[in-house]
Amino acid sequence: MPGDIAASAWLILVSMKFCVVLLLALTSLPSLSAAEKPLYEAGKIVGIQQKTKTRILYYQVDTPVTKEDPYYELSVQVKDTIYVGDYSPRHAGDALPEEWNVPQAEVRLRLDRHYMYLMRPAGTELQFVIMKRMAAPAQTISEPPSPKK
């Protein structure tokens, strides 16, 4: 009987240690995820196009009734790669920020596997679906002619 009491006391002590270790591990997890912030890169807007997609609303006697939905196609150059992304606004009257309509406008963005998130001037993000990745054309820098001796 005294051996059973010692064994149960040892089991309680081990389980309490396990609970303390588990509690410490769980409390450290939120701090690790909070420390990881999204990394933004600098990029240049190479092109913006407003396009429309035709969407079929319904059929009326074998005739489709359609609606034109606007969307934006944006090309952004990051280092030596151009990312082409699509953005469909919630409302037809929504537009992209005016600051982006400047040629070669500088933007901050973060890249995900299938999305790019562009930072608006107000500090919020705008999500674009990456449709295409291309190599940026090589910049040809003309060197001034060297003086002849």
JSON list of N, CA, C and O in Angstrom, two decimals, residues 88-145:
[
{"chain": "A", "resi": 88, "resn": "SER", "atom": "N", "xyz": [-10.61, 42.91, -59.07]},
{"chain": "A", "resi": 88, "resn": "SER", "atom": "CA", "xyz": [-12.03, 43.16, -59.36]},
{"chain": "A", "resi": 88, "resn": "SER", "atom": "C", "xyz": [-12.61, 43.96, -58.21]},
{"chain": "A", "resi": 88, "resn": "SER", "atom": "O", "xyz": [-12.72, 43.46, -57.09]},
{"chain": "A", "resi": 89, "resn": "PRO", "atom": "N", "xyz": [-13.01, 45.23, -58.47]},
{"chain": "A", "resi": 89, "resn": "PRO", "atom": "CA", "xyz": [-13.57, 46.04, -57.39]},
{"chain": "A", "resi": 89, "resn": "PRO", "atom": "C", "xyz": [-14.95, 45.51, -56.97]},
{"chain": "A", "resi": 89, "resn": "PRO", "atom": "O", "xyz": [-15.66, 44.87, -57.76]},
{"chain": "A", "resi": 90, "resn": "ARG", "atom": "N", "xyz": [-15.32, 45.79, -55.73]},
{"chain": "A", "resi": 90, "resn": "ARG", "atom": "CA", "xyz": [-16.63, 45.36, -55.24]},
{"chain": "A", "resi": 90, "resn": "ARG", "atom": "C", "xyz": [-17.76, 46.09, -55.95]},
{"chain": "A", "resi": 90, "resn": "ARG", "atom": "O", "xyz": [-18.79, 45.52, -56.24]},
{"chain": "A", "resi": 91, "resn": "HIS", "atom": "N", "xyz": [-17.56, 47.36, -56.21]},
{"chain": "A", "resi": 91, "resn": "HIS", "atom": "CA", "xyz": [-18.56, 48.18, -56.88]},
{"chain": "A", "resi": 91, "resn": "HIS", "atom": "C", "xyz": [-17.98, 48.69, -58.20]},
{"chain": "A", "resi": 91, "resn": "HIS", "atom": "O", "xyz": [-16.78, 48.96, -58.28]},
{"chain": "A", "resi": 92, "resn": "ALA", "atom": "N", "xyz": [-18.82, 48.84, -59.19]},
{"chain": "A", "resi": 92, "resn": "ALA", "atom": "CA", "xyz": [-18.34, 49.25, -60.52]},
{"chain": "A", "resi": 92, "resn": "ALA", "atom": "C", "xyz": [-17.69, 50.62, -60.49]},
{"chain": "A", "resi": 92, "resn": "ALA", "atom": "O", "xyz": [-16.80, 50.90, -61.28]},
{"chain": "A", "resi": 93, "resn": "GLY", "atom": "N", "xyz": [-18.08, 51.49, -59.58]},
{"chain": "A", "resi": 93, "resn": "GLY", "atom": "CA", "xyz": [-17.52, 52.84, -59.52]},
{"chain": "A", "resi": 93, "resn": "GLY", "atom": "C", "xyz": [-16.21, 52.94, -58.76]},
{"chain": "A", "resi": 93, "resn": "GLY", "atom": "O", "xyz": [-15.57, 53.99, -58.77]},
{"chain": "A", "resi": 94, "resn": "ASP", "atom": "N", "xyz": [-15.77, 51.87, -58.10]},
{"chain": "A", "resi": 94, "resn": "ASP", "atom": "CA", "xyz": [-14.52, 51.92, -57.34]},
{"chain": "A", "resi": 94, "resn": "ASP", "atom": "C", "xyz": [-13.34, 52.02, -58.30]},
{"chain": "A", "resi": 94, "resn": "ASP", "atom": "O", "xyz": [-13.32, 51.38, -59.35]},
{"chain": "A", "resi": 95, "resn": "ALA", "atom": "N", "xyz": [-12.37, 52.81, -57.92]},
{"chain": "A", "resi": 95, "resn": "ALA", "atom": "CA", "xyz": [-11.19, 53.00, -58.75]},
{"chain": "A", "resi": 95, "resn": "ALA", "atom": "C", "xyz": [-9.93, 52.77, -57.93]},
{"chain": "A", "resi": 95, "resn": "ALA", "atom": "O", "xyz": [-9.96, 52.74, -56.70]},
{"chain": "A", "resi": 96, "resn": "LEU", "atom": "N", "xyz": [-8.82, 52.62, -58.62]},
{"chain": "A", "resi": 96, "resn": "LEU", "atom": "CA", "xyz": [-7.53, 52.49, -57.95]},
{"chain": "A", "resi": 96, "resn": "LEU", "atom": "C", "xyz": [-7.09, 53.87, -57.46]},
{"chain": "A", "resi": 96, "resn": "LEU", "atom": "O", "xyz": [-7.55, 54.90, -57.96]},
{"chain": "A", "resi": 97, "resn": "PRO", "atom": "N", "xyz": [-6.20, 53.92, -56.48]},
{"chain": "A", "resi": 97, "resn": "PRO", "atom": "CA", "xyz": [-5.72, 55.22, -55.98]},
{"chain": "A", "resi": 97, "resn": "PRO", "atom": "C", "xyz": [-5.10, 56.07, -57.09]},
{"chain": "A", "resi": 97, "resn": "PRO", "atom": "O", "xyz": [-4.41, 55.56, -57.97]},
{"chain": "A", "resi": 98, "resn": "GLU", "atom": "N", "xyz": [-5.37, 57.38, -57.04]},
{"chain": "A", "resi": 98, "resn": "GLU", "atom": "CA", "xyz": [-4.87, 58.31, -58.05]},
{"chain": "A", "resi": 98, "resn": "GLU", "atom": "C", "xyz": [-3.34, 58.35, -58.09]},
{"chain": "A", "resi": 98, "resn": "GLU", "atom": "O", "xyz": [-2.76, 58.59, -59.15]},
{"chain": "A", "resi": 99, "resn": "GLU", "atom": "N", "xyz": [-2.69, 58.11, -56.96]},
{"chain": "A", "resi": 99, "resn": "GLU", "atom": "CA", "xyz": [-1.24, 58.15, -56.89]},
{"chain": "A", "resi": 99, "resn": "GLU", "atom": "C", "xyz": [-0.59, 57.09, -57.77]},
{"chain": "A", "resi": 99, "resn": "GLU", "atom": "O", "xyz": [0.57, 57.20, -58.15]},
{"chain": "A", "resi": 100, "resn": "TRP", "atom": "N", "xyz": [-1.34, 56.04, -58.11]},
{"chain": "A", "resi": 100, "resn": "TRP", "atom": "CA", "xyz": [-0.79, 54.96, -58.91]},
{"chain": "A", "resi": 100, "resn": "TRP", "atom": "C", "xyz": [-0.87, 55.25, -60.40]},
{"chain": "A", "resi": 100, "resn": "TRP", "atom": "O", "xyz": [-0.28, 54.53, -61.20]},
{"chain": "A", "resi": 101, "resn": "ASN", "atom": "N", "xyz": [-1.60, 56.29, -60.81]},
{"chain": "A", "resi": 101, "resn": "ASN", "atom": "CA", "xyz": [-1.75, 56.59, -62.23]},
{"chain": "A", "resi": 101, "resn": "ASN", "atom": "C", "xyz": [-0.56, 57.37, -62.80]},
{"chain": "A", "resi": 101, "resn": "ASN", "atom": "O", "xyz": [-0.54, 57.68, -63.98]},
{"chain": "A", "resi": 102, "resn": "VAL", "atom": "N", "xyz": [0.39, 57.70, -61.97]},
{"chain": "A", "resi": 102, "resn": "VAL", "atom": "CA", "xyz": [1.60, 58.39, -62.42]},
{"chain": "A", "resi": 102, "resn": "VAL", "atom": "C", "xyz": [2.51, 57.36, -63.09]},
{"chain": "A", "resi": 102, "resn": "VAL", "atom": "O", "xyz": [2.67, 56.24, -62.56]},
{"chain": "A", "resi": 103, "resn": "PRO", "atom": "N", "xyz": [3.13, 57.68, -64.25]},
{"chain": "A", "resi": 103, "resn": "PRO", "atom": "CA", "xyz": [4.04, 56.71, -64.87]},
{"chain": "A", "resi": 103, "resn": "PRO", "atom": "C", "xyz": [5.19, 56.35, -63.92]},
{"chain": "A", "resi": 103, "resn": "PRO", "atom": "O", "xyz": [5.76, 57.21, -63.27]},
{"chain": "A", "resi": 104, "resn": "GLN", "atom": "N", "xyz": [5.49, 55.07, -63.86]},
{"chain": "A", "resi": 104, "resn": "GLN", "atom": "CA", "xyz": [6.56, 54.54, -63.02]},
{"chain": "A", "resi": 104, "resn": "GLN", "atom": "C", "xyz": [6.36, 54.88, -61.54]},
{"chain": "A", "resi": 104, "resn": "GLN", "atom": "O", "xyz": [7.31, 55.18, -60.82]},
{"chain": "A", "resi": 105, "resn": "ALA", "atom": "N", "xyz": [5.10, 54.85, -61.07]},
{"chain": "A", "resi": 105, "resn": "ALA", "atom": "CA", "xyz": [4.80, 55.17, -59.67]},
{"chain": "A", "resi": 105, "resn": "ALA", "atom": "C", "xyz": [5.43, 54.12, -58.75]},
{"chain": "A", "resi": 105, "resn": "ALA", "atom": "O", "xyz": [5.38, 52.93, -59.02]},
{"chain": "A", "resi": 106, "resn": "GLU", "atom": "N", "xyz": [6.02, 54.59, -57.67]},
{"chain": "A", "resi": 106, "resn": "GLU", "atom": "CA", "xyz": [6.64, 53.71, -56.68]},
{"chain": "A", "resi": 106, "resn": "GLU", "atom": "C", "xyz": [5.56, 53.18, -55.75]},
{"chain": "A", "resi": 106, "resn": "GLU", "atom": "O", "xyz": [4.71, 53.94, -55.27]},
{"chain": "A", "resi": 107, "resn": "VAL", "atom": "N", "xyz": [5.58, 51.87, -55.49]},
{"chain": "A", "resi": 107, "resn": "VAL", "atom": "CA", "xyz": [4.63, 51.25, -54.57]},
{"chain": "A", "resi": 107, "resn": "VAL", "atom": "C", "xyz": [5.39, 50.30, -53.66]},
{"chain": "A", "resi": 107, "resn": "VAL", "atom": "O", "xyz": [6.48, 49.85, -53.96]},
{"chain": "A", "resi": 108, "resn": "ARG", "atom": "N", "xyz": [4.76, 50.02, -52.53]},
{"chain": "A", "resi": 108, "resn": "ARG", "atom": "CA", "xyz": [5.27, 49.00, -51.62]},
{"chain": "A", "resi": 108, "resn": "ARG", "atom": "C", "xyz": [4.32, 47.82, -51.72]},
{"chain": "A", "resi": 108, "resn": "ARG", "atom": "O", "xyz": [3.11, 48.00, -51.70]},
{"chain": "A", "resi": 109, "resn": "LEU", "atom": "N", "xyz": [4.87, 46.62, -51.83]},
{"chain": "A", "resi": 109, "resn": "LEU", "atom": "CA", "xyz": [4.03, 45.45, -51.97]},
{"chain": "A", "resi": 109, "resn": "LEU", "atom": "C", "xyz": [4.67, 44.26, -51.29]},
{"chain": "A", "resi": 109, "resn": "LEU", "atom": "O", "xyz": [5.86, 44.25, -51.03]},
{"chain": "A", "resi": 110, "resn": "ARG", "atom": "N", "xyz": [3.83, 43.30, -50.99]},
{"chain": "A", "resi": 110, "resn": "ARG", "atom": "CA", "xyz": [4.34, 42.03, -50.50]},
{"chain": "A", "resi": 110, "resn": "ARG", "atom": "C", "xyz": [3.77, 40.94, -51.39]},
{"chain": "A", "resi": 110, "resn": "ARG", "atom": "O", "xyz": [2.64, 41.03, -51.88]},
{"chain": "A", "resi": 111, "resn": "LEU", "atom": "N", "xyz": [4.59, 39.95, -51.65]},
{"chain": "A", "resi": 111, "resn": "LEU", "atom": "CA", "xyz": [4.23, 38.89, -52.56]},
{"chain": "A", "resi": 111, "resn": "LEU", "atom": "C", "xyz": [3.92, 37.62, -51.81]},
{"chain": "A", "resi": 111, "resn": "LEU", "atom": "O", "xyz": [4.61, 37.25, -50.86]},
{"chain": "A", "resi": 112, "resn": "ASP", "atom": "N", "xyz": [2.86, 36.97, -52.25]},
{"chain": "A", "resi": 112, "resn": "ASP", "atom": "CA", "xyz": [2.47, 35.67, -51.74]},
{"chain": "A", "resi": 112, "resn": "ASP", "atom": "C", "xyz": [2.56, 34.72, -52.94]},
{"chain": "A", "resi": 112, "resn": "ASP", "atom": "O", "xyz": [2.91, 35.15, -54.04]},
{"chain": "A", "resi": 113, "resn": "ARG", "atom": "N", "xyz": [2.23, 33.50, -52.76]},
{"chain": "A", "resi": 113, "resn": "ARG", "atom": "CA", "xyz": [2.36, 32.55, -53.86]},
{"chain": "A", "resi": 113, "resn": "ARG", "atom": "C", "xyz": [1.45, 32.91, -55.04]},
{"chain": "A", "resi": 113, "resn": "ARG", "atom": "O", "xyz": [1.90, 32.92, -56.19]},
{"chain": "A", "resi": 114, "resn": "HIS", "atom": "N", "xyz": [0.19, 33.22, -54.78]},
{"chain": "A", "resi": 114, "resn": "HIS", "atom": "CA", "xyz": [-0.76, 33.50, -55.85]},
{"chain": "A", "resi": 114, "resn": "HIS", "atom": "C", "xyz": [-1.28, 34.94, -55.82]},
{"chain": "A", "resi": 114, "resn": "HIS", "atom": "O", "xyz": [-2.08, 35.32, -56.68]},
{"chain": "A", "resi": 115, "resn": "TYR", "atom": "N", "xyz": [-0.86, 35.72, -54.83]},
{"chain": "A", "resi": 115, "resn": "TYR", "atom": "CA", "xyz": [-1.39, 37.07, -54.67]},
{"chain": "A", "resi": 115, "resn": "TYR", "atom": "C", "xyz": [-0.25, 38.07, -54.47]},
{"chain": "A", "resi": 115, "resn": "TYR", "atom": "O", "xyz": [0.81, 37.71, -53.97]},
{"chain": "A", "resi": 116, "resn": "MET", "atom": "N", "xyz": [-0.53, 39.31, -54.84]},
{"chain": "A", "resi": 116, "resn": "MET", "atom": "CA", "xyz": [0.36, 40.41, -54.44]},
{"chain": "A", "resi": 116, "resn": "MET", "atom": "C", "xyz": [-0.52, 41.43, -53.74]},
{"chain": "A", "resi": 116, "resn": "MET", "atom": "O", "xyz": [-1.65, 41.70, -54.16]},
{"chain": "A", "resi": 117, "resn": "TYR", "atom": "N", "xyz": [-0.01, 41.97, -52.65]},
{"chain": "A", "resi": 117, "resn": "TYR", "atom": "CA", "xyz": [-0.73, 42.93, -51.84]},
{"chain": "A", "resi": 117, "resn": "TYR", "atom": "C", "xyz": [-0.03, 44.27, -51.95]},
{"chain": "A", "resi": 117, "resn": "TYR", "atom": "O", "xyz": [1.09, 44.41, -51.47]},
{"chain": "A", "resi": 118, "resn": "LEU", "atom": "N", "xyz": [-0.68, 45.24, -52.59]},
{"chain": "A", "resi": 118, "resn": "LEU", "atom": "CA", "xyz": [-0.11, 46.57, -52.75]},
{"chain": "A", "resi": 118, "resn": "LEU", "atom": "C", "xyz": [-0.59, 47.47, -51.63]},
{"chain": "A", "resi": 118, "resn": "LEU", "atom": "O", "xyz": [-1.77, 47.47, -51.29]},
{"chain": "A", "resi": 119, "resn": "MET", "atom": "N", "xyz": [0.34, 48.22, -51.06]},
{"chain": "A", "resi": 119, "resn": "MET", "atom": "CA", "xyz": [0.03, 49.14, -49.98]},
{"chain": "A", "resi": 119, "resn": "MET", "atom": "C", "xyz": [-0.55, 50.41, -50.57]},
{"chain": "A", "resi": 119, "resn": "MET", "atom": "O", "xyz": [0.07, 51.07, -51.40]},
{"chain": "A", "resi": 120, "resn": "ARG", "atom": "N", "xyz": [-1.77, 50.76, -50.14]},
{"chain": "A", "resi": 120, "resn": "ARG", "atom": "CA", "xyz": [-2.39, 52.00, -50.57]},
{"chain": "A", "resi": 120, "resn": "ARG", "atom": "C", "xyz": [-1.75, 53.17, -49.82]},
{"chain": "A", "resi": 120, "resn": "ARG", "atom": "O", "xyz": [-1.13, 52.97, -48.78]},
{"chain": "A", "resi": 121, "resn": "PRO", "atom": "N", "xyz": [-1.92, 54.40, -50.33]},
{"chain": "A", "resi": 121, "resn": "PRO", "atom": "CA", "xyz": [-1.39, 55.56, -49.60]},
{"chain": "A", "resi": 121, "resn": "PRO", "atom": "C", "xyz": [-1.99, 55.70, -48.21]},
{"chain": "A", "resi": 121, "resn": "PRO", "atom": "O", "xyz": [-1.34, 56.22, -47.31]},
{"chain": "A", "resi": 122, "resn": "ALA", "atom": "N", "xyz": [-3.21, 55.21, -47.99]},
{"chain": "A", "resi": 122, "resn": "ALA", "atom": "CA", "xyz": [-3.86, 55.31, -46.69]},
{"chain": "A", "resi": 122, "resn": "ALA", "atom": "C", "xyz": [-3.32, 54.28, -45.69]},
{"chain": "A", "resi": 122, "resn": "ALA", "atom": "O", "xyz": [-3.62, 54.36, -44.51]},
{"chain": "A", "resi": 123, "resn": "GLY", "atom": "N", "xyz": [-2.53, 53.31, -46.16]},
{"chain": "A", "resi": 123, "resn": "GLY", "atom": "CA", "xyz": [-1.95, 52.33, -45.26]},
{"chain": "A", "resi": 123, "resn": "GLY", "atom": "C", "xyz": [-2.62, 50.97, -45.30]},
{"chain": "A", "resi": 123, "resn": "GLY", "atom": "O", "xyz": [-2.17, 50.04, -44.65]},
{"chain": "A", "resi": 124, "resn": "THR", "atom": "N", "xyz": [-3.71, 50.81, -46.05]},
{"chain": "A", "resi": 124, "resn": "THR", "atom": "CA", "xyz": [-4.36, 49.51, -46.17]},
{"chain": "A", "resi": 124, "resn": "THR", "atom": "C", "xyz": [-3.83, 48.80, -47.42]},
{"chain": "A", "resi": 124, "resn": "THR", "atom": "O", "xyz": [-3.18, 49.40, -48.26]},
{"chain": "A", "resi": 125, "resn": "GLU", "atom": "N", "xyz": [-4.12, 47.52, -47.51]},
{"chain": "A", "resi": 125, "resn": "GLU", "atom": "CA", "xyz": [-3.64, 46.72, -48.63]},
{"chain": "A", "resi": 125, "resn": "GLU", "atom": "C", "xyz": [-4.75, 46.48, -49.65]},
{"chain": "A", "resi": 125, "resn": "GLU", "atom": "O", "xyz": [-5.92, 46.41, -49.30]},
{"chain": "A", "resi": 126, "resn": "LEU", "atom": "N", "xyz": [-4.35, 46.31, -50.89]},
{"chain": "A", "resi": 126, "resn": "LEU", "atom": "CA", "xyz": [-5.25, 45.96, -51.97]},
{"chain": "A", "resi": 126, "resn": "LEU", "atom": "C", "xyz": [-4.73, 44.66, -52.58]},
{"chain": "A", "resi": 126, "resn": "LEU", "atom": "O", "xyz": [-3.56, 44.58, -52.96]},
{"chain": "A", "resi": 127, "resn": "GLN", "atom": "N", "xyz": [-5.57, 43.63, -52.63]},
{"chain": "A", "resi": 127, "resn": "GLN", "atom": "CA", "xyz": [-5.14, 42.31, -53.06]},
{"chain": "A", "resi": 127, "resn": "GLN", "atom": "C", "xyz": [-5.35, 42.13, -54.56]},
{"chain": "A", "resi": 127, "resn": "GLN", "atom": "O", "xyz": [-6.43, 42.37, -55.08]},
{"chain": "A", "resi": 128, "resn": "PHE", "atom": "N", "xyz": [-4.30, 41.68, -55.25]},
{"chain": "A", "resi": 128, "resn": "PHE", "atom": "CA", "xyz": [-4.35, 41.38, -56.67]},
{"chain": "A", "resi": 128, "resn": "PHE", "atom": "C", "xyz": [-4.03, 39.91, -56.86]},
{"chain": "A", "resi": 128, "resn": "PHE", "atom": "O", "xyz": [-3.13, 39.38, -56.20]},
{"chain": "A", "resi": 129, "resn": "VAL", "atom": "N", "xyz": [-4.74, 39.24, -57.75]},
{"chain": "A", "resi": 129, "resn": "VAL", "atom": "CA", "xyz": [-4.45, 37.86, -58.10]},
{"chain": "A", "resi": 129, "resn": "VAL", "atom": "C", "xyz": [-3.35, 37.88, -59.16]},
{"chain": "A", "resi": 129, "resn": "VAL", "atom": "O", "xyz": [-3.49, 38.54, -60.19]},
{"chain": "A", "resi": 130, "resn": "ILE", "atom": "N", "xyz": [-2.26, 37.19, -58.90]},
{"chain": "A", "resi": 130, "resn": "ILE", "atom": "CA", "xyz": [-1.16, 37.17, -59.87]},
{"chain": "A", "resi": 130, "resn": "ILE", "atom": "C", "xyz": [-1.56, 36.26, -61.02]},
{"chain": "A", "resi": 130, "resn": "ILE", "atom": "O", "xyz": [-1.81, 35.07, -60.85]},
{"chain": "A", "resi": 131, "resn": "MET", "atom": "N", "xyz": [-1.63, 36.86, -62.21]},
{"chain": "A", "resi": 131, "resn": "MET", "atom": "CA", "xyz": [-2.00, 36.12, -63.41]},
{"chain": "A", "resi": 131, "resn": "MET", "atom": "C", "xyz": [-0.78, 35.66, -64.21]},
{"chain": "A", "resi": 131, "resn": "MET", "atom": "O", "xyz": [-0.84, 34.66, -64.90]},
{"chain": "A", "resi": 132, "resn": "LYS", "atom": "N", "xyz": [0.30, 36.44, -64.10]},
{"chain": "A", "resi": 132, "resn": "LYS", "atom": "CA", "xyz": [1.47, 36.15, -64.93]},
{"chain": "A", "resi": 132, "resn": "LYS", "atom": "C", "xyz": [2.72, 36.71, -64.27]},
{"chain": "A", "resi": 132, "resn": "LYS", "atom": "O", "xyz": [2.68, 37.73, -63.61]},
{"chain": "A", "resi": 133, "resn": "ARG", "atom": "N", "xyz": [3.83, 36.01, -64.46]},
{"chain": "A", "resi": 133, "resn": "ARG", "atom": "CA", "xyz": [5.15, 36.49, -64.04]},
{"chain": "A", "resi": 133, "resn": "ARG", "atom": "C", "xyz": [6.04, 36.49, -65.28]},
{"chain": "A", "resi": 133, "resn": "ARG", "atom": "O", "xyz": [6.09, 35.50, -66.01]},
{"chain": "A", "resi": 134, "resn": "MET", "atom": "N", "xyz": [6.74, 37.61, -65.50]},
{"chain": "A", "resi": 134, "resn": "MET", "atom": "CA", "xyz": [7.60, 37.73, -66.67]},
{"chain": "A", "resi": 134, "resn": "MET", "atom": "C", "xyz": [8.93, 38.32, -66.25]},
{"chain": "A", "resi": 134, "resn": "MET", "atom": "O", "xyz": [9.01, 39.05, -65.28]},
{"chain": "A", "resi": 135, "resn": "ALA", "atom": "N", "xyz": [9.93, 38.02, -67.03]},
{"chain": "A", "resi": 135, "resn": "ALA", "atom": "CA", "xyz": [11.24, 38.64, -66.81]},
{"chain": "A", "resi": 135, "resn": "ALA", "atom": "C", "xyz": [11.17, 40.07, -67.36]},
{"chain": "A", "resi": 135, "resn": "ALA", "atom": "O", "xyz": [10.61, 40.31, -68.42]},
{"chain": "A", "resi": 136, "resn": "ALA", "atom": "N", "xyz": [11.71, 41.00, -66.61]},
{"chain": "A", "resi": 136, "resn": "ALA", "atom": "CA", "xyz": [11.72, 42.40, -67.04]},
{"chain": "A", "resi": 136, "resn": "ALA", "atom": "C", "xyz": [12.71, 42.56, -68.18]},
{"chain": "A", "resi": 136, "resn": "ALA", "atom": "O", "xyz": [13.76, 41.91, -68.19]},
{"chain": "A", "resi": 137, "resn": "PRO", "atom": "N", "xyz": [12.38, 43.41, -69.14]},
{"chain": "A", "resi": 137, "resn": "PRO", "atom": "CA", "xyz": [13.34, 43.63, -70.24]},
{"chain": "A", "resi": 137, "resn": "PRO", "atom": "C", "xyz": [14.61, 44.26, -69.71]},
{"chain": "A", "resi": 137, "resn": "PRO", "atom": "O", "xyz": [14.59, 45.07, -68.79]},
{"chain": "A", "resi": 138, "resn": "ALA", "atom": "N", "xyz": [15.72, 43.87, -70.30]},
{"chain": "A", "resi": 138, "resn": "ALA", "atom": "CA", "xyz": [17.02, 44.39, -69.86]},
{"chain": "A", "resi": 138, "resn": "ALA", "atom": "C", "xyz": [17.12, 45.86, -70.20]},
{"chain": "A", "resi": 138, "resn": "ALA", "atom": "O", "xyz": [16.77, 46.29, -71.29]},
{"chain": "A", "resi": 139, "resn": "GLN", "atom": "N", "xyz": [17.57, 46.64, -69.25]},
{"chain": "A", "resi": 139, "resn": "GLN", "atom": "CA", "xyz": [17.77, 48.08, -69.45]},
{"chain": "A", "resi": 139, "resn": "GLN", "atom": "C", "xyz": [19.07, 48.27, -70.20]},
{"chain": "A", "resi": 139, "resn": "GLN", "atom": "O", "xyz": [20.12, 47.86, -69.74]},
{"chain": "A", "resi": 140, "resn": "THR", "atom": "N", "xyz": [18.97, 48.90, -71.35]},
{"chain": "A", "resi": 140, "resn": "THR", "atom": "CA", "xyz": [20.20, 49.18, -72.10]},
{"chain": "A", "resi": 140, "resn": "THR", "atom": "C", "xyz": [20.65, 50.59, -71.76]},
{"chain": "A", "resi": 140, "resn": "THR", "atom": "O", "xyz": [19.97, 51.56, -72.02]},
{"chain": "A", "resi": 141, "resn": "ILE", "atom": "N", "xyz": [21.78, 50.68, -71.12]},
{"chain": "A", "resi": 141, "resn": "ILE", "atom": "CA", "xyz": [22.33, 51.97, -70.71]},
{"chain": "A", "resi": 141, "resn": "ILE", "atom": "C", "xyz": [23.43, 52.33, -71.71]},
{"chain": "A", "resi": 141, "resn": "ILE", "atom": "O", "xyz": [24.42, 51.61, -71.84]},
{"chain": "A", "resi": 142, "resn": "SER", "atom": "N", "xyz": [23.19, 53.41, -72.40]},
{"chain": "A", "resi": 142, "resn": "SER", "atom": "CA", "xyz": [24.21, 53.81, -73.39]},
{"chain": "A", "resi": 142, "resn": "SER", "atom": "C", "xyz": [25.34, 54.53, -72.66]},
{"chain": "A", "resi": 142, "resn": "SER", "atom": "O", "xyz": [25.12, 55.46, -71.91]},
{"chain": "A", "resi": 143, "resn": "GLU", "atom": "N", "xyz": [26.54, 54.06, -72.91]},
{"chain": "A", "resi": 143, "resn": "GLU", "atom": "CA", "xyz": [27.70, 54.66, -72.27]},
{"chain": "A", "resi": 143, "resn": "GLU", "atom": "C", "xyz": [28.18, 55.82, -73.12]},
{"chain": "A", "resi": 143, "resn": "GLU", "atom": "O", "xyz": [28.13, 55.76, -74.35]},
{"chain": "A", "resi": 144, "resn": "PRO", "atom": "N", "xyz": [28.63, 56.89, -72.49]},
{"chain": "A", "resi": 144, "resn": "PRO", "atom": "CA", "xyz": [29.16, 57.98, -73.29]},
{"chain": "A", "resi": 144, "resn": "PRO", "atom": "C", "xyz": [30.42, 57.53, -74.02]},
{"chain": "A", "resi": 144, "resn": "PRO", "atom": "O", "xyz": [31.17, 56.69, -73.51]},
{"chain": "A", "resi": 145, "resn": "PRO", "atom": "N", "xyz": [30.63, 58.04, -75.20]},
{"chain": "A", "resi": 145, "resn": "PRO", "atom": "CA", "xyz": [31.83, 57.60, -75.95]},
{"chain": "A", "resi": 145, "resn": "PRO", "atom": "C", "xyz": [33.09, 58.01, -75.21]},
{"chain": "A", "resi": 145, "resn": "PRO", "atom": "O", "xyz": [33.20, 59.10, -74.66]}
]
